[in-house]
XYZ file of C-alpha atoms in Angstrom:
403
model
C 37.536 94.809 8.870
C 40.904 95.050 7.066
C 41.636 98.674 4.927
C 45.113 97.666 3.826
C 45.175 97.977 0.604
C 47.744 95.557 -0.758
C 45.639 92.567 1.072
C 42.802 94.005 -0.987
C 44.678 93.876 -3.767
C 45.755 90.381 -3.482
C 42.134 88.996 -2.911
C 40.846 90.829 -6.275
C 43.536 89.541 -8.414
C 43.676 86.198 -7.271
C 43.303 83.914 -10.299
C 40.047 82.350 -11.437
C 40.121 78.765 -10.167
C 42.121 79.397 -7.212
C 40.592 79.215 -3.526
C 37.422 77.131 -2.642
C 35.605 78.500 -5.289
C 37.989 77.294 -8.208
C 37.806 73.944 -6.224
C 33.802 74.044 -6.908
C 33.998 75.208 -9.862
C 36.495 72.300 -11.056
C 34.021 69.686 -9.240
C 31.181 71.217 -11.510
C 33.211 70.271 -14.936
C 32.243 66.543 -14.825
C 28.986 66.990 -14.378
C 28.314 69.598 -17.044
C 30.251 67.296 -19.298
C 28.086 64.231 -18.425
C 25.171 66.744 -18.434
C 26.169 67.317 -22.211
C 26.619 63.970 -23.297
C 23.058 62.844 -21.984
C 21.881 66.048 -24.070
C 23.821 64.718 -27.220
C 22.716 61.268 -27.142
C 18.758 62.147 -26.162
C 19.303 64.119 -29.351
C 20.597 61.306 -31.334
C 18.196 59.157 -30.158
C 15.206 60.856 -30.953
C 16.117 62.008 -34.569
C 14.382 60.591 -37.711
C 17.703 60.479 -39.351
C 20.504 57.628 -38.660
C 23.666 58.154 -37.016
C 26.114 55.386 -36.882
C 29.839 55.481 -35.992
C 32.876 53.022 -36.554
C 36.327 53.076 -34.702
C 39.283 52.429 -37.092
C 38.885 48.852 -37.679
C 35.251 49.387 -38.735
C 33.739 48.498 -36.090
C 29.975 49.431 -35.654
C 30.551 51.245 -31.873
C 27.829 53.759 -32.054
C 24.275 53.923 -33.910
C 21.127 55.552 -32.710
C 17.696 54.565 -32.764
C 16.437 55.210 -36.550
C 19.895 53.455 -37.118
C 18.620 50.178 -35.094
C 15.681 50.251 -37.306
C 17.147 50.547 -40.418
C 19.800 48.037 -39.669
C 17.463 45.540 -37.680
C 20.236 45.253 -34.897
C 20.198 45.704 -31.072
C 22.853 48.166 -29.092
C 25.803 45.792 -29.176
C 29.373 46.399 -31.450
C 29.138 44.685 -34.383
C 32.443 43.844 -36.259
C 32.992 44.749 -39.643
C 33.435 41.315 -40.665
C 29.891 40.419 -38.825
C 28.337 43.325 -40.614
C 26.406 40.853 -43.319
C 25.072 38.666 -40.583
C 22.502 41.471 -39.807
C 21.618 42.762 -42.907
C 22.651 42.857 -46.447
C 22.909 46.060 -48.341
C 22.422 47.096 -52.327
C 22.804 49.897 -54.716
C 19.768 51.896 -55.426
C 18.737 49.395 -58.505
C 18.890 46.791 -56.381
C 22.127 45.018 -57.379
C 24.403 43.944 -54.334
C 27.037 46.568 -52.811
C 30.567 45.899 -52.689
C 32.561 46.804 -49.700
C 34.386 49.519 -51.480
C 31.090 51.224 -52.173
C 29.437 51.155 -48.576
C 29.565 54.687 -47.947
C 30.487 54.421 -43.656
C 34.244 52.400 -45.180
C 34.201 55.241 -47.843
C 34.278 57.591 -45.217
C 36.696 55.065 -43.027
C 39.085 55.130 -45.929
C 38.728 59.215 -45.836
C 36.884 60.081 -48.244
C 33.895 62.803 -47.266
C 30.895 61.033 -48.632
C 27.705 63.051 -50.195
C 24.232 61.768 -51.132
C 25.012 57.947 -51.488
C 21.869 56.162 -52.106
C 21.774 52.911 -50.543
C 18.892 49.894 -49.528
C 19.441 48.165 -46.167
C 18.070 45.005 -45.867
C 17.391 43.237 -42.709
C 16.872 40.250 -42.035
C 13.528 40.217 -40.678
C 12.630 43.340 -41.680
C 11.463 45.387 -44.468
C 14.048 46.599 -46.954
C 14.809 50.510 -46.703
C 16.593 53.107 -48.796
C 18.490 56.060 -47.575
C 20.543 58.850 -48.645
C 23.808 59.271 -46.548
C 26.135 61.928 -45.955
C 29.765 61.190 -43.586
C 33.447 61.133 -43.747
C 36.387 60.030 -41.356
C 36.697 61.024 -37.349
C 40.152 62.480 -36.547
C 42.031 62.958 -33.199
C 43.673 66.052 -32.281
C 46.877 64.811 -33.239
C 45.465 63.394 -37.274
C 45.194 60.352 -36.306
C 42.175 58.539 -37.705
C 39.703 57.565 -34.948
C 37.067 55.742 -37.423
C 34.169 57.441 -39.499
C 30.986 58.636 -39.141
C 27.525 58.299 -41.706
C 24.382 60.370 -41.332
C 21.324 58.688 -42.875
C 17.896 59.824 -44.307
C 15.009 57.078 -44.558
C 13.434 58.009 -48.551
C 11.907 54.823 -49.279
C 8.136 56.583 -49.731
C 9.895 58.930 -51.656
C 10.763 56.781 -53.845
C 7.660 55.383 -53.989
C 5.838 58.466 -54.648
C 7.972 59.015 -57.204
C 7.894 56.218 -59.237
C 4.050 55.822 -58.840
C 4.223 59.369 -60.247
C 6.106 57.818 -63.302
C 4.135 54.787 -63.509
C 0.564 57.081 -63.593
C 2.428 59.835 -66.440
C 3.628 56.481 -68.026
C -0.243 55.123 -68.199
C -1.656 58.626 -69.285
C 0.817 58.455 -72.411
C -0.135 54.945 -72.907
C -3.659 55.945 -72.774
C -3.826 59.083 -74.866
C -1.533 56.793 -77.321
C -4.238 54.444 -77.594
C -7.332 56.971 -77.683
C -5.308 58.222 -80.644
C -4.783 54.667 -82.982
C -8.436 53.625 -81.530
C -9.775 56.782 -82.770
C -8.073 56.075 -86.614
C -9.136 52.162 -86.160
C -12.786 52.985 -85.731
C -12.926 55.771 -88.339
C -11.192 52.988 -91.061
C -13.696 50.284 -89.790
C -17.048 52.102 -89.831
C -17.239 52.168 -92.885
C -16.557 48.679 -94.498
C -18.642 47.251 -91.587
C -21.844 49.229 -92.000
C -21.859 47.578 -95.737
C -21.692 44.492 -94.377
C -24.252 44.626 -91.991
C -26.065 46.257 -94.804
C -26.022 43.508 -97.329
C -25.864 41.084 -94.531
C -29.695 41.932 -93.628
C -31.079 42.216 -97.485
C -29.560 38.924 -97.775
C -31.738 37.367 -94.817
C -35.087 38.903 -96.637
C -34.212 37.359 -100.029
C -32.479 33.885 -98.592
C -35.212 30.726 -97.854
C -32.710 27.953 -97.594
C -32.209 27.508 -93.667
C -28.542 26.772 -93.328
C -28.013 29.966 -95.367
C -30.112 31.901 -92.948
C -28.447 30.440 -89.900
C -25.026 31.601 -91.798
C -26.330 35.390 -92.404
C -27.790 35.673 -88.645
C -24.280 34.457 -87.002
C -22.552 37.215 -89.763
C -25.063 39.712 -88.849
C -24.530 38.807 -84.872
C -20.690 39.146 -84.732
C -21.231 42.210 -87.603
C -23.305 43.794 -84.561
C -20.685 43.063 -81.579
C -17.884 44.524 -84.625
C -20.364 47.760 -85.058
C -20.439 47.935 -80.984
C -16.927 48.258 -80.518
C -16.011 50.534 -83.037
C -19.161 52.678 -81.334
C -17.137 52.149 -77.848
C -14.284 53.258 -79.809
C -15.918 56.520 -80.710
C -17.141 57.095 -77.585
C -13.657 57.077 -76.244
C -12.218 59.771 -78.949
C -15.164 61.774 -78.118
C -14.887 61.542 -73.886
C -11.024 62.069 -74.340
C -11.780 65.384 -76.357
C -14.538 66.370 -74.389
C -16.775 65.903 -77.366
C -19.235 63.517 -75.621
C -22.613 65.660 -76.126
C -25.944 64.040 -74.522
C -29.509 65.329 -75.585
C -31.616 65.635 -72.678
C -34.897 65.940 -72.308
C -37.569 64.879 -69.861
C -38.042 61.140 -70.039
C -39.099 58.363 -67.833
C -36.272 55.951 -66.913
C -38.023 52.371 -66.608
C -38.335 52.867 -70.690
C -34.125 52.827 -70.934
C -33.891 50.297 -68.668
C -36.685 47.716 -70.465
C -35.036 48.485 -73.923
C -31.544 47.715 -72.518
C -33.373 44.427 -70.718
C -35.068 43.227 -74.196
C -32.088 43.569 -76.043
C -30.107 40.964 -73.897
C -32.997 38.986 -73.241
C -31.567 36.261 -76.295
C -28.256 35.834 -75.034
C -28.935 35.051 -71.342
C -31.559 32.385 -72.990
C -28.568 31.044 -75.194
C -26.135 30.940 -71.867
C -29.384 29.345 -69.500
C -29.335 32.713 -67.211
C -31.919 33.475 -65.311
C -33.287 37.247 -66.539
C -35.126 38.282 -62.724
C -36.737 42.015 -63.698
C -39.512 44.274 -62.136
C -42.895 42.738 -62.778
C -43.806 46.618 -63.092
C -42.242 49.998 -62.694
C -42.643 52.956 -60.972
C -42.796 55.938 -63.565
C -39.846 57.947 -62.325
C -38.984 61.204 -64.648
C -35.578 62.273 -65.361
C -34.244 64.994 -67.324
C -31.830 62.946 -69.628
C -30.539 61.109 -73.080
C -32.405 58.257 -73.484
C -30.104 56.374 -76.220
C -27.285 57.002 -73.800
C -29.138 55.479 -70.674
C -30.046 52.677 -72.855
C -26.417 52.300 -73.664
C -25.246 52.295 -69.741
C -27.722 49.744 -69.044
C -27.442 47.160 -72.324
C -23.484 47.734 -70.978
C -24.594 46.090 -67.006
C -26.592 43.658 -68.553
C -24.295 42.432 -71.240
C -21.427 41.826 -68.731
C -23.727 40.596 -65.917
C -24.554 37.432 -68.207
C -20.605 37.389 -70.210
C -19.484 36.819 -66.582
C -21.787 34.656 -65.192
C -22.002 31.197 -65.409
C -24.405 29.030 -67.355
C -27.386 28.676 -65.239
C -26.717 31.764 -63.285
C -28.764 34.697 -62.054
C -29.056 38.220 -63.345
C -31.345 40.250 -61.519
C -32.278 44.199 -61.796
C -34.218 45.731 -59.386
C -35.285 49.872 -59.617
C -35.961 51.705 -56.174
C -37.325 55.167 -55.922
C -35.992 57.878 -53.123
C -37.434 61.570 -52.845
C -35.182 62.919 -54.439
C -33.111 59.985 -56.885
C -33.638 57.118 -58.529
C -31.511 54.082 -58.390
C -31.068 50.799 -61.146
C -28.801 48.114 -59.699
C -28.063 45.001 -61.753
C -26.616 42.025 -59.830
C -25.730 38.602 -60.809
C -24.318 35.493 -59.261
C -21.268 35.654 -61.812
C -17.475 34.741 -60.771
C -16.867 38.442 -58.534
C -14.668 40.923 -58.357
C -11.421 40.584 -56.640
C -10.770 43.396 -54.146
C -7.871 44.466 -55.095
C -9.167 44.586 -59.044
C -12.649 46.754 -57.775
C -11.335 50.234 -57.575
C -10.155 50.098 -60.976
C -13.304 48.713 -62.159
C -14.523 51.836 -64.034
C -10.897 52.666 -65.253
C -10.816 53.210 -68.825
C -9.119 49.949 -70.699
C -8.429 47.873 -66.899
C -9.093 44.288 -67.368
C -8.835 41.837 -64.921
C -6.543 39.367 -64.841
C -3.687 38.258 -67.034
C -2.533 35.526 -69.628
C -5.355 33.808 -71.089
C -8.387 36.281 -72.302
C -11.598 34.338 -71.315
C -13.712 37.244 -71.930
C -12.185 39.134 -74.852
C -12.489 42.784 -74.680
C -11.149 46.606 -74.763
C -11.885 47.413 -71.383
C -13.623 50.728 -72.321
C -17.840 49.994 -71.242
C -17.571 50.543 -67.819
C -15.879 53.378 -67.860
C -17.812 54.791 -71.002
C -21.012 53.858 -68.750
C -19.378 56.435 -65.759
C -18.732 59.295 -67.477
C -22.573 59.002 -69.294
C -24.258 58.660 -65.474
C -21.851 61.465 -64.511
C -22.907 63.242 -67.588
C -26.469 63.526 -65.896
C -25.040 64.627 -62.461
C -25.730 60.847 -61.310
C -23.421 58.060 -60.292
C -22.337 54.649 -60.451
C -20.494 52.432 -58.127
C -19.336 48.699 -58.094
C -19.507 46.090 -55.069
C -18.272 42.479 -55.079
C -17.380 39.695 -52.100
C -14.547 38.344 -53.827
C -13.881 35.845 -56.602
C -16.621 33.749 -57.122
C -19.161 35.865 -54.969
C -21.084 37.846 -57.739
C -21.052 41.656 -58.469
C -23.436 44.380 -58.305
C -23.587 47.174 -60.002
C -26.078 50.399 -58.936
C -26.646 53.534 -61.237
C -28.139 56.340 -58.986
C -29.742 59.060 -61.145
C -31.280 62.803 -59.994
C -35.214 62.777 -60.136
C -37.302 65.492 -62.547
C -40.388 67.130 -62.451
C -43.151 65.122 -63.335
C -43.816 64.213 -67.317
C -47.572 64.979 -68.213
C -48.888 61.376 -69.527
């Protein structure tokens, strides 16, 4: 082995690159840069975000996958003139976009865009809106090499968000309307309980029949008139947390035949068919009679208002260990599904246009909050339009009532 020193020398200073192993080293180059291309574009391709890229004429030459999507388009250039034969885009209102305003030529014509808002359109796909962020490509030298957009899918977002608004929108509606309701019933109570007053010392005193038939039809819709207003105060009182039950031990067949008598006349009138327990368990509950009576009259009454002349109404009472449930169900004209989770809403009707069945909306959700009131519960089930609805209260069970 060699001890001159100036051939030593020269090996350790020869530069890097030089010599077989610069050679390998220079035939590594490619291959790291292809290694970091297939990184880059793996990347691209897997992010949530878009990516797209135009050359100088604005031509679409590069878009990843979420970019596809959003676009609808396959992997192929797309001219800027072809553009609109994909997809169509709009502002965030909904209004078309110009050309000036598409934020990937904003950012072709230099200008570094932030936060544009914009819907894509397809056209055989769902409509999206994202937020981009870009600006223009440049060469080493300046020279513009095209522009490229960034882009963030927020269409549930904006969902979200304007449900959100729609819900605080229908809260202020709602508290709105508790508040003239509440005035409304307090002005009507009293004007109407002195009709309903004279109305019935009238029918004691009056002999002529058309007279009679006059004073029961005033004392009828008199009675509906008193009912809503008592709906009305219900409402104030629920909204204010004023609704106050008296409990005490009672046995629930005795709410339910009240509520069952009192609409017994008006499914004769409409031809109904009243189908009720020929007897009843006696099932004790710890709870407010009047109120119970109330939920019930409130099944009953729109069990018959909804079903057709002829029609069934039927109520049926069955006893568990440890509850007690009353379902009413009639052969009426349904529940649509997309109407039946907003059944117990306060003030949802169904349908629109014509009222066939004029009404505030407030007695099945009044109903609710009583059952809830008495740690029960209530729920709703239809087939459809036309298929009939049933209705089921489901109550807690007390300790037995002496006889």
């Amino acid at each position: 082995m060699s001890t001159d020193p100036g051939r030593t020398s020269e090996r350790r200073t020869r530069p890097p690159g030089s010599g077989n192993g610069g050679a390998a080293k220079r035939r590594r180059e490619p291959q790291l840069t292809a290694d970091r291309h297939q990184l880059l574009w793996t990347i691209l391709e897997n992010l949530s975000e878009g990516v797209v890229a135009c050359d100088a004429s604005g031509t679409l030459s590069f878009f990843n996958r979420a970019t596809r999507e959003f676009h609808g388009i396959g992997e192929a250039s797309i001219p800027s003139d072809r553009w609109s034969e994909h997809y169509s885009l709009y502002r965030a209102d909904g209004t078309p976009m110009s050309a000036d305003e598409v934020p990937l030529l904003r950012a072709l014509h230099g200008e570094s865009v932030h936060d544009a808002v914009m819907v894509i359109a397809p056209r055989d796909k769902e409509a999206r809106t994202v937020i981009c962020t870009g600006g223009p490509l440049y060469d080493g030298k300046g020279e513009l090499l095209g522009a490229v957009v960034a882009m963030r899918d927020i269409t549930e977002q904006i969902a979200s968000a304007r449900q959100k608004a729609d819900l605080a929108r229908e809260r202020e509606l709602n508290a709105a309307k508790d508040q003239l309701l509440a005035t409304v019933a307090h002005e009507l109570r009293n004007p109407l309980t002195s009709i309903l007053g004279w109305t019935q010392l009238l029918q004691r005193h009056v002999e002529d029949e058309e007279a009679r038939t006059a004073l029961a039809a005033i004392a009828a819709s008199a009675g509906m008139q008193a009912q809503l207003i008592a709906d009305l105060s219900d409402v104030t009182r629920i909204s204010s947390g004023k609704l106050v039950l008296t409990r005490k031990p009672e046995i629930l067949h005795e709410a339910v035949e009240v509520a069952i008598q009192g609409v017994r006349l008006p499914a004769e009138l409409k031809q109904i068919t009243l189908v009720v327990p020929s007897s009843y368990e006696r099932v004790p509950i710890e709870g407010d009679a009047v109120r119970l009576q109330q939920v019930f009259w409130n099944l009953l009454t729109n069990a018959i208002k909804f079903t057709q002349p002829g029609g069934t109404v039927t109520v049926e009472m069955r006893v568990q260990p440890d509850t007690v449930c009353v379902e009413v169900r009639d052969t009426g004209r349904g529940i649509s599904a997309e109407f039946l989770p907003r059944v117990f809403d306060r003030y949802a009707q169904e349908g629109s246009g014509k009222r066939e069945h004029p009404g505030l909306g407030l007695g099945l959700s009044i109903a609710r909050t009583i059952v809830e009131l008495h740690g029960g519960s209530i729920t709703a089930r239809s087939g459809g339009e036309g298929q009939g609805a049933s209705f089921s209260v489901t109550l807690p069970r007390a300790a037995a009532i002496a006889a």
